[in-house]
XYZ file of C-alpha atoms in Angstrom:
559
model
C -19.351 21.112 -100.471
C -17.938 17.632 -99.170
C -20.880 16.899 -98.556
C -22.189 16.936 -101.556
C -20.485 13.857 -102.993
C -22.371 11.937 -100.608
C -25.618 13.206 -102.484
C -24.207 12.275 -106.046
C -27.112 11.225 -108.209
C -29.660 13.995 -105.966
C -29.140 16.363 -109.281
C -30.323 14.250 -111.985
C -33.425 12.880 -109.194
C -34.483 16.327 -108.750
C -34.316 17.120 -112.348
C -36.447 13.759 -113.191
C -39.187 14.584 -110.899
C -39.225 18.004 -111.810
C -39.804 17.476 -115.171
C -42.062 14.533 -114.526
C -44.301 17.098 -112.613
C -44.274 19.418 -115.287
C -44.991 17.036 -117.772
C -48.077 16.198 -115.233
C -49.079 19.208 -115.064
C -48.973 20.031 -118.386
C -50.938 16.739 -119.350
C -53.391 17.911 -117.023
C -54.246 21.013 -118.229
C -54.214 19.932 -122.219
C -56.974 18.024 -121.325
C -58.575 20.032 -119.671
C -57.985 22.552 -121.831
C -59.137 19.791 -125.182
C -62.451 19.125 -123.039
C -63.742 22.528 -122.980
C -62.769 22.919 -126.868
C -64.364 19.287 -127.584
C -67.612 20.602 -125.593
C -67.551 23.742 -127.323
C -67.160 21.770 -130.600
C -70.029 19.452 -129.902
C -71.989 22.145 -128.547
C -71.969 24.154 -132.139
C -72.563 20.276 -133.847
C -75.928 19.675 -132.313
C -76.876 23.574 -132.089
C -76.759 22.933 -136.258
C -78.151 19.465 -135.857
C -81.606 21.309 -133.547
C -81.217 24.062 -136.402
C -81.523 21.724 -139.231
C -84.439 20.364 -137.179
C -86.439 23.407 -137.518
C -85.508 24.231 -141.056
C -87.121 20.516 -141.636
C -89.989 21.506 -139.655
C -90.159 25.086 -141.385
C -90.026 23.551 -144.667
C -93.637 20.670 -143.585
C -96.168 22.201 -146.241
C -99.186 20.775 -144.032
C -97.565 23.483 -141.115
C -96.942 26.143 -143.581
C -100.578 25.970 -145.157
C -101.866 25.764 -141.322
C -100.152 28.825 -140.037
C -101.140 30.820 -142.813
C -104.606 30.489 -143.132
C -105.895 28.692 -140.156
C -107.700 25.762 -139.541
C -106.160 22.385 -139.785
C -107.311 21.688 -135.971
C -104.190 20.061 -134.106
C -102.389 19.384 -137.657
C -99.281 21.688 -136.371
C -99.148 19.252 -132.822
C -99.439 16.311 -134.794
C -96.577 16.841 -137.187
C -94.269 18.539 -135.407
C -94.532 15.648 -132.609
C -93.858 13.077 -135.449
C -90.591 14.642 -136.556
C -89.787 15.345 -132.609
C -90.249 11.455 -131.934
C -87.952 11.013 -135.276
C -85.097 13.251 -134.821
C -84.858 12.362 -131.360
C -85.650 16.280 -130.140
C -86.759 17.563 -126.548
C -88.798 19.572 -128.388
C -90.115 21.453 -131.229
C -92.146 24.396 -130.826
C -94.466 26.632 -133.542
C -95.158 29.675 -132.627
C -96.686 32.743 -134.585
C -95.795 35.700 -134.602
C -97.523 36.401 -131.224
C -95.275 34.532 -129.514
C -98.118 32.075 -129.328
C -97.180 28.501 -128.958
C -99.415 25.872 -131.717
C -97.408 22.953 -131.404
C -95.477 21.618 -127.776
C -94.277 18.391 -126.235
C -96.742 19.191 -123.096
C -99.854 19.340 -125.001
C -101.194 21.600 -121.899
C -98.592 24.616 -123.094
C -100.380 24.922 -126.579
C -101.840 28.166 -126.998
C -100.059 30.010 -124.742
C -97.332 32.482 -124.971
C -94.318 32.135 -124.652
C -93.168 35.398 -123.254
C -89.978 35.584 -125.662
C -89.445 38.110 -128.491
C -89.443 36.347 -131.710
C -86.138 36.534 -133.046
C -86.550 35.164 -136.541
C -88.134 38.363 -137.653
C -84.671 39.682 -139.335
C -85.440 36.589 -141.857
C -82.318 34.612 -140.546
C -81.459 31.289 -138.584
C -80.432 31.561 -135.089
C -78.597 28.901 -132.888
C -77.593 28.957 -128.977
C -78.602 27.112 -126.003
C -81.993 27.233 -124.483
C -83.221 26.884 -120.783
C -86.941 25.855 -121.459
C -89.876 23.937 -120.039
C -87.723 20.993 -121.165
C -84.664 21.418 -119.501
C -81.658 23.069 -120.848
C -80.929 22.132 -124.459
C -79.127 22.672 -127.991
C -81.702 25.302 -129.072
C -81.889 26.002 -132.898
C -84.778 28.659 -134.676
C -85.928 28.889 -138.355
C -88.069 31.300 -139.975
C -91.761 29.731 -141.401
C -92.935 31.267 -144.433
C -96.809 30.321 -145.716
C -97.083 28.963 -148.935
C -97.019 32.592 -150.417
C -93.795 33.508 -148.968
C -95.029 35.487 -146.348
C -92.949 35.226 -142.311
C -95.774 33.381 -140.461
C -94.090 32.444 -137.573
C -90.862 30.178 -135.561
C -89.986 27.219 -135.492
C -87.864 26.096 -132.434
C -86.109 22.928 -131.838
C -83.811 21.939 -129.133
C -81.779 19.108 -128.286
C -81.714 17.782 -124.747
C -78.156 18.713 -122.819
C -77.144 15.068 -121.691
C -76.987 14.308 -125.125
C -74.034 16.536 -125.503
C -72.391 15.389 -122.383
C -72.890 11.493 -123.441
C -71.133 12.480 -126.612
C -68.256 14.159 -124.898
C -67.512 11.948 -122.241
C -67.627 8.880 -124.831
C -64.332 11.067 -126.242
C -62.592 12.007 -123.367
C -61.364 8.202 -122.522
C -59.764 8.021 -126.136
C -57.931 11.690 -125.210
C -56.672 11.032 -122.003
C -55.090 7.447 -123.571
C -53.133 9.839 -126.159
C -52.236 12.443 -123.043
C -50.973 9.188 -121.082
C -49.202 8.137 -124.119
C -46.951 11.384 -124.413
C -46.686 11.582 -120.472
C -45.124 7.952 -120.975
C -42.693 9.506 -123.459
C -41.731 12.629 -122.106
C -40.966 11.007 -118.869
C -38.339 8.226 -120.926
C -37.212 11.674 -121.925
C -36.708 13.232 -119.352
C -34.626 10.183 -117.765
C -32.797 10.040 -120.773
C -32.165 13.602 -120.306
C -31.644 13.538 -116.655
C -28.957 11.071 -116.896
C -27.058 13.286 -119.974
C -27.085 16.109 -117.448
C -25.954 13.936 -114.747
C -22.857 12.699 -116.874
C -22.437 16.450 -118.283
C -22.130 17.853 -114.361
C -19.539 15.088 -113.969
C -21.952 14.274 -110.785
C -21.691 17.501 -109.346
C -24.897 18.860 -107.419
C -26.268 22.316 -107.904
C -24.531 23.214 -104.775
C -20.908 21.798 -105.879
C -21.119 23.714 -109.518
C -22.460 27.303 -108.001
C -19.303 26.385 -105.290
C -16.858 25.446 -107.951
C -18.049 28.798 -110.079
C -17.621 31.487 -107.045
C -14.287 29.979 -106.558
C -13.443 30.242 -110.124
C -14.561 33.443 -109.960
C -12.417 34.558 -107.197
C -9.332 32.728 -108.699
C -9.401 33.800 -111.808
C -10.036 37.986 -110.923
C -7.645 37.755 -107.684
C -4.440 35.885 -109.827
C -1.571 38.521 -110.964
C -1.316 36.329 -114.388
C -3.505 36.324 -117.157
C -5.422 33.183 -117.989
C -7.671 32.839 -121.001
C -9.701 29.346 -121.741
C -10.394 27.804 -125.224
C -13.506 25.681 -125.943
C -12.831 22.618 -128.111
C -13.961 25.284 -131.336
C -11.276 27.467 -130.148
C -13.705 30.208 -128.792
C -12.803 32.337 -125.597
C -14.712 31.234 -123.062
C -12.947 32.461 -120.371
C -10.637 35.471 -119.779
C -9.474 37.681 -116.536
C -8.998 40.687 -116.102
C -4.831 40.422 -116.085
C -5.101 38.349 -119.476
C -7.524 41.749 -120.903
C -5.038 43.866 -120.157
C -1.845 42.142 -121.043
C -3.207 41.179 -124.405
C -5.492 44.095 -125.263
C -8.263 41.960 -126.060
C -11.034 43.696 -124.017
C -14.582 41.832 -123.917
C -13.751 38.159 -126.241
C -16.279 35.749 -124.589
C -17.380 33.919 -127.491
C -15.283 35.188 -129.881
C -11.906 33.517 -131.668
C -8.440 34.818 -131.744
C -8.574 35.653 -135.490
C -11.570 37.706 -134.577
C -9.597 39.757 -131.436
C -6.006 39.720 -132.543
C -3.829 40.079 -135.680
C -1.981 37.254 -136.968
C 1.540 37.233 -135.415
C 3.927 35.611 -132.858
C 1.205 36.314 -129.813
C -1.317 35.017 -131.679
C 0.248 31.800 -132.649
C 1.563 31.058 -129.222
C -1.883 31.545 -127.972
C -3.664 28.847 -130.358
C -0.740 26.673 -129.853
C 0.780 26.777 -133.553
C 3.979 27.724 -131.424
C 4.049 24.814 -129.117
C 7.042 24.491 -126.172
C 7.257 26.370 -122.353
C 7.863 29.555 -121.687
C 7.184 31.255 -124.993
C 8.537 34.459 -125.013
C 6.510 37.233 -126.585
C 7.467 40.747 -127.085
C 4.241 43.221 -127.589
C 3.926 47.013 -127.472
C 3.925 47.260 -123.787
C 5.142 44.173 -122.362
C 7.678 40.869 -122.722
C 5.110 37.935 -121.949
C 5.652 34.736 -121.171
C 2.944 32.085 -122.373
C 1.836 29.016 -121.783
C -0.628 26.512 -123.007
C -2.488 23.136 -121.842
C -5.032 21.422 -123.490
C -8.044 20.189 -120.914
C -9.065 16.625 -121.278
C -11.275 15.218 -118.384
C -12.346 11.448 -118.493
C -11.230 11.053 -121.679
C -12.892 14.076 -122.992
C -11.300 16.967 -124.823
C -12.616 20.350 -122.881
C -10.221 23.364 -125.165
C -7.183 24.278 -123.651
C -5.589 27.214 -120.659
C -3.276 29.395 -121.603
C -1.271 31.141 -119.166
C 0.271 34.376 -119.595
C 2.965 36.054 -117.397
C 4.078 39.590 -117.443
C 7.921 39.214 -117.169
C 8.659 42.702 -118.334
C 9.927 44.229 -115.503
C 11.249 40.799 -114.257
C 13.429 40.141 -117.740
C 14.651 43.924 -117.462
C 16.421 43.265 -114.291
C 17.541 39.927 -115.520
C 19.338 42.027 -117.938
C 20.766 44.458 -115.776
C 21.910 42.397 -113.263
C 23.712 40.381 -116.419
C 25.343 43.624 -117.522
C 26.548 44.133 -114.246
C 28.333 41.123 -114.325
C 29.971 41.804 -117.725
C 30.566 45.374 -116.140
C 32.400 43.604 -112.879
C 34.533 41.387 -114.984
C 35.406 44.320 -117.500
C 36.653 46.289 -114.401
C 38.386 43.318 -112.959
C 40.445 43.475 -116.484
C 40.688 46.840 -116.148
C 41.912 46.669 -112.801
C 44.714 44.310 -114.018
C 45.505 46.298 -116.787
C 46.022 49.315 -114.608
C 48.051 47.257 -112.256
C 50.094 46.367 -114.994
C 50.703 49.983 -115.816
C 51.474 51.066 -112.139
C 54.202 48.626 -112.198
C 55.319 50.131 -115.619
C 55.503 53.448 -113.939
C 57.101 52.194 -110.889
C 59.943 49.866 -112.875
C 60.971 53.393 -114.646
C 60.973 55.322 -111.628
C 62.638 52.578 -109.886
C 65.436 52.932 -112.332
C 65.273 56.428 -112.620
C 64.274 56.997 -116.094
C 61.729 59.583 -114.857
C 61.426 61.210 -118.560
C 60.026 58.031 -119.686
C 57.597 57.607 -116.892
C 56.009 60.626 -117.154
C 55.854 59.961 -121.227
C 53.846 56.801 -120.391
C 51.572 58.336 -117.846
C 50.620 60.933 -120.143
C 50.236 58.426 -123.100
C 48.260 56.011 -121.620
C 45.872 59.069 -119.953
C 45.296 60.575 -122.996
C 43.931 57.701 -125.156
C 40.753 57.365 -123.159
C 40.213 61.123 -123.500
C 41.033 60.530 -127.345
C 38.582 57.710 -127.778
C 35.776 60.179 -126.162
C 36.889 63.113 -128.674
C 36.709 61.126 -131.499
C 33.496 60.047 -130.976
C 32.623 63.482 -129.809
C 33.239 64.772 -133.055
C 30.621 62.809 -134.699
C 28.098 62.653 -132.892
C 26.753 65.750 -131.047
C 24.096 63.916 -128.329
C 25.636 63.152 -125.018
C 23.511 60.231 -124.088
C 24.824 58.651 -127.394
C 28.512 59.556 -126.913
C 28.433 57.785 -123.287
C 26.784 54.407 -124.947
C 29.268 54.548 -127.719
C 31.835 54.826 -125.691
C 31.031 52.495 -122.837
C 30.162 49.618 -125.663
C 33.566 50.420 -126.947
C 35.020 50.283 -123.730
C 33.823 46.710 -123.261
C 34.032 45.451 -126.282
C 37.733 46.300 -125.756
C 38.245 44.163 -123.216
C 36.902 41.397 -124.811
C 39.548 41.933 -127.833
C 37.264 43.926 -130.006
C 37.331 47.168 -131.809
C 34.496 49.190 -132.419
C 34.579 51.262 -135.150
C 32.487 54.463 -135.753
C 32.380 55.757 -139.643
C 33.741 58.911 -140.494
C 30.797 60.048 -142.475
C 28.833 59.563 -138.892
C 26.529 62.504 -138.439
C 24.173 63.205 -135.442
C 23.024 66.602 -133.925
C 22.777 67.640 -130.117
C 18.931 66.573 -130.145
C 18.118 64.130 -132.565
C 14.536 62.728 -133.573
C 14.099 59.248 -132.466
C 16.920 59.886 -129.402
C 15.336 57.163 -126.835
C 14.339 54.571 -129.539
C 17.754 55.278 -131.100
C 19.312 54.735 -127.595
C 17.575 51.513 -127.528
C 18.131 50.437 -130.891
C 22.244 51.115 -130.906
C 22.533 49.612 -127.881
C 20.745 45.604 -128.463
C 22.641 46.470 -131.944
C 26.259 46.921 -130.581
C 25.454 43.892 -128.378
C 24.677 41.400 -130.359
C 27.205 42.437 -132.838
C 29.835 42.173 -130.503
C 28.387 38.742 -129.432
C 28.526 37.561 -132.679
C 32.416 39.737 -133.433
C 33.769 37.227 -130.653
C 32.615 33.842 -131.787
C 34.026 34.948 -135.565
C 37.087 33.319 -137.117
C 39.995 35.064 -136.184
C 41.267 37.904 -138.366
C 44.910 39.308 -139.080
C 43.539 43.182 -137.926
C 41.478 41.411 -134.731
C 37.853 41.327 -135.054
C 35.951 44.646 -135.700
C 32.273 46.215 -135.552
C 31.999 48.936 -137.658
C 29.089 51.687 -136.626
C 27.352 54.288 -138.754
C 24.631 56.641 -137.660
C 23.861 59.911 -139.984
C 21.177 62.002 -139.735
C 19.657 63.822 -142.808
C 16.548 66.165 -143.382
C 14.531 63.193 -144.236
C 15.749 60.451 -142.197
C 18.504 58.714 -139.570
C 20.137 56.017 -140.808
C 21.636 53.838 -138.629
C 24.070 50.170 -139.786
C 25.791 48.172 -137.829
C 28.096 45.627 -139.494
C 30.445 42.958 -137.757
C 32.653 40.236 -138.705
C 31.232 37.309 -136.791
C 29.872 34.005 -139.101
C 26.858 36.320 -139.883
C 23.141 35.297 -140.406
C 22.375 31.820 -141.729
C 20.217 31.998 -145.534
C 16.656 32.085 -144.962
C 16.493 33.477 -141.670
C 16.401 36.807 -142.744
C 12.724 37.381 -142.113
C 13.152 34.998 -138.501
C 15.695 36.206 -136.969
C 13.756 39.842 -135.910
C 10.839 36.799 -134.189
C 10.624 37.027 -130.848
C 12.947 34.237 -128.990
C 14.948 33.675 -131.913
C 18.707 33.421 -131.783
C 21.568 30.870 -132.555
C 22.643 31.253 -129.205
C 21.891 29.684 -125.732
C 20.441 31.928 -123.041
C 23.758 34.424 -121.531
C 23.531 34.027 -117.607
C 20.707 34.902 -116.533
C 18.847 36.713 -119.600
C 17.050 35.105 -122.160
C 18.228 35.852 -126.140
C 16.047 36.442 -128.721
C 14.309 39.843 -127.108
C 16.651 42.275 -128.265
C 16.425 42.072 -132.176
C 12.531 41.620 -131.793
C 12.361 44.636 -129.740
C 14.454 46.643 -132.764
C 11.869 45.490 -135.163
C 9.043 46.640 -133.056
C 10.720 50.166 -132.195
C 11.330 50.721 -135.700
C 8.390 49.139 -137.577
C 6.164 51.023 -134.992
C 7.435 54.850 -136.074
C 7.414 54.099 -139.936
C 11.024 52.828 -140.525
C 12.646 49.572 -142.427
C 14.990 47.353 -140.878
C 17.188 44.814 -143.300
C 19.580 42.277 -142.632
C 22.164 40.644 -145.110
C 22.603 37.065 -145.015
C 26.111 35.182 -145.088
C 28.907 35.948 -143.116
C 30.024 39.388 -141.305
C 26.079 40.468 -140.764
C 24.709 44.377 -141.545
C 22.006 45.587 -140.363
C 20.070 48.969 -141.716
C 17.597 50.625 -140.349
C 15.775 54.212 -141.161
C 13.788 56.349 -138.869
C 11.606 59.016 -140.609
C 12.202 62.978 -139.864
C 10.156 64.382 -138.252
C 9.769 61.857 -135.208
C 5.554 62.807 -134.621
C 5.851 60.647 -131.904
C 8.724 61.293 -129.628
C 9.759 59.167 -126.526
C 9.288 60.553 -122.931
C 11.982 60.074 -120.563
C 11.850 56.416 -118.954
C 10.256 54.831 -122.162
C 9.826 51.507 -122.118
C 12.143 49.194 -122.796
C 14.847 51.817 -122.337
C 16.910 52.526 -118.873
C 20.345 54.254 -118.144
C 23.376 51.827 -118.299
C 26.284 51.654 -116.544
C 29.271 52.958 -117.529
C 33.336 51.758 -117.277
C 35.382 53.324 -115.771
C 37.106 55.268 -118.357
C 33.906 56.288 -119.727
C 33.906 59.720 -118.345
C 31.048 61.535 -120.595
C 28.121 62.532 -119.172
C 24.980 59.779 -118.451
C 24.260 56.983 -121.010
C 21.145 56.074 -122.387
C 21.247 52.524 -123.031
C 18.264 49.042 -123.848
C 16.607 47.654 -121.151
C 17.200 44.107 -123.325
């Protein structure tokens, strides 16, 4: 392909003479094709002119008395030569019925036959061209009646061929002037045109654009990212195979996003009514991250690219590895909170107060077991108890209590257990996020939890006592990327509310905030769930758990 800068300008040449030739060609055979019709034209002309020569001669009285009833001597010869000489005729021939000629330009062929059928006998005109003594000619034959009506005979005039000719190639000139004339303008055409391409191709040579499209090709099918092109209309024009499957679009060549997607965050971010990097979109399957650049070249708007990245599994381990740092500096505390309690143990030993020791062991064993009873009580699934606790647990450390209601209700095997997993868990997170930046309270700050399950639904609330949602931002603040917060370590905000409102608007249910400070949120879940989770569902995974957290395996959010 280098070298086919070299050869900038061979596109639009070969495109010029191309259509040059056609035009040419074209030309050629429209006048050819307008000579044959002219000739055909002037053929039928003097066919009727010969015809209209032998009605004339049909119609001479002196010829119609003669052929009837004889006699006359050469009367038929001497008129029909007269109106030969004066209509400019090869010929014009008399003949009976016989076939027997009584008037000819060679005086020698009088009286003999012709050898022809008469073909006049049906009573009617004919016309058509004639090979005869005279050459070939324009041949027209009328029917002569005598003067008492009765078919006497032919009449049969022809007009010589070079006439015709003469006639047609006086016309021809004139034609081929109006077939030079268009040539002339389709050619400034095709120049014009030539030179549109040329600026169109940005000077790229057949070779160049058929390079340019097989690497496109194997760019865009070969990329792990999703890449969908907008014309300046804002039609599709192209899309990969990643970008079909991340987005669900399918086949959308041509088409608009109104036309393949619903209105909503994705959609907006796509058309660039959400403008910014790294756009964070939460769909049914995935967390995407998109991006989106208009295409100008030379000055020239071309649409706009839009990238789109699957960071699902990427933003999940963000996640994890963030809770894992929260987890290593709760057991740091931990750590120093047990130390603190070894040398408890060890002053009273020291000092021999071994009663009180032992009371202090046991008391300070026993309230972790406690915590895990009372929440035990309440709530019959395992999976919840261990998130329950283990938020509690850290929420703790950071000088938080979390508070489970006492009318709390929850059976063994719940409906909704791995959305509800989910759901409690980005819940209890960001309410204990927003519990720690709070003003500070005379009973410490609190999150208060409630989760009861009834015949018809399970209700879930989470209320804290942080500043709360700002007004207006009800509706917002379930958006994907939206928080008040900067991004914790390494995990972005704004997925985990988002994903709530997706998990519960998906399976029927209504999520509400209240605005103002100390926010609660509500959510139902229909009964029955007709569309349980499996094990592993997205967006959900097993946290870890404190130590001190001794119940069973915790479901947890992937968030």
């Amino acid at each position: 392909m280098p070298g086919g800068r070299g050869r900038k300008g061979r596109l639009s040449a070969r495109i010029l003479a191309n259509q040059l030739a056609i035009l040419a060609l074209t030309g050629l055979i429209g006048f050819v094709l307008f000579a044959f019709a002219q000739r055909g034209e002037i053929d039928r002309a003097y066919e009727q002119r010969a015809l209209d020569i032998a009605q004339t001669t049909a119609a001479e009285p002196q010829i119609r008395q003669a052929m009837e009833y004889g006699g006359g001597g050469d009367v038929v010869q001497t008129v029909t030569e007269q109106i030969r000489k004066a209509s400019g005729a090869s010929y014009v021939v008399v003949l009976d019925l016989r076939g027997v000629r009584h008037s000819h330009p060679d005086p020698t062929l009088v009286g003999e036959p012709t050898g022809d059928p008469i073909v006049v006998l049906d009573g009617r005109p004919h016309v058509g061209t004639d090979q005869g003594a005279t050459g070939r000619s324009a041949n027209g034959k009328a029917p002569l009646y005598g003067p008492t009506g009765k078919l006497v005979g032919e009449v049969s005039a022809g007009i010589p061929e070079h006439y015709v000719l003469g006639e047609l190639w006086r016309e021809l000139p004139t034609f081929g002037l109006y077939s030079a004339i268009a040539v002339a303008l389709g050619s400034a055409a095709a120049f014009l045109l030539a030179g549109r391409l040329k600026r169109t191709t940005f000077g790229l040579e057949l070779e160049e654009i058929a390079g340019l499209l097989q690497d496109r090709e194997a760019m865009l099918h070969g990329i792990r990212e999703g890449v969908v092109a907008f014309d300046p209309d804002g039609r599709i024009t192209v899309v990969n195979d990643e970008a079909r499957e991340l987005l669900g679009i399918g086949t959308a060549l041509g088409s608009t996003l109104a036309e393949v997607l619903p209105d909503g965050r994705l959609r907006r971010a796509l058309d660039g009514t959400l403008t910014g990097n790294d756009i964070s979109v939460l769909t049914d399957d995935h967390c995407l991250v998109v991006n989106r650049m208009p295409v100008t070249l030379h000055g020239r708007e071309l649409g706009a690219v839009v990238t789109v990245r699957d960071r699902t599994e990427l933003i999940g381990l963000l996640r994890e590895l963030d809770s894992v740092r929260g987890l290593t500096d709760a057991l740091r505390a931990q750590q120093h909170e047990f130390t603190n309690r070894m040398h408890t143990v060890a002053g009273l030993l020291d000092i021999g107060d071994h009663d009180a020791a032992y009371e202090f062991a046991v008391e300070t064993a026993g309230a972790e077991q406690a915590l895990t009873e009372s929440v035990r009580e309440r709530i019959g699934n395992p999976l919840l108890v261990g998130l329950i606790v283990a938020k509690t647990t850290v929420a703790a450390e950071r000088g938080i209590r979390i508070v489970l209601s006492e009318d709390s209700a929850l059976g063994e095997d719940p409906p909704h257990l791995r959305r509800l997993l989910a759901i409690v868990g980005n819940l209890l997170d960001n309410a204990i996020d927003a519990a720690a930046t709070g003003p500070a309270r005379p009973g410490g700050c609190e999150v208060r939890l409630s989760i009861i399950e009834t015949v018809d639904v399970v209700r879930v609330e989470v209320a804290d006592t942080g500043p709360g949602i700002p007004p207006g931002t009800s509706e917002s603040i379930f958006e994907d990327g939206w928080s008040t917060r900067p991004d914790r370590g390494t995990a972005r905000r704004g997925l985990g509310l988002a994903l709530v409102h997706r998990l519960v608007q998906r399976h029927g249910g209504t999520i509400t905030v209240s605005e103002g400070p100390g926010a609660v949120f509500s959510l139902t879940l229909p009964v029955p769930d007709t569309a349980p989770a499996p094990q592993g569902a997205l967006f959900t995974t097993a946290p870890a758990v404190p130590a001190g957290a001794s119940t069973g395996t915790a479901g947890g959010d992937r968030w």
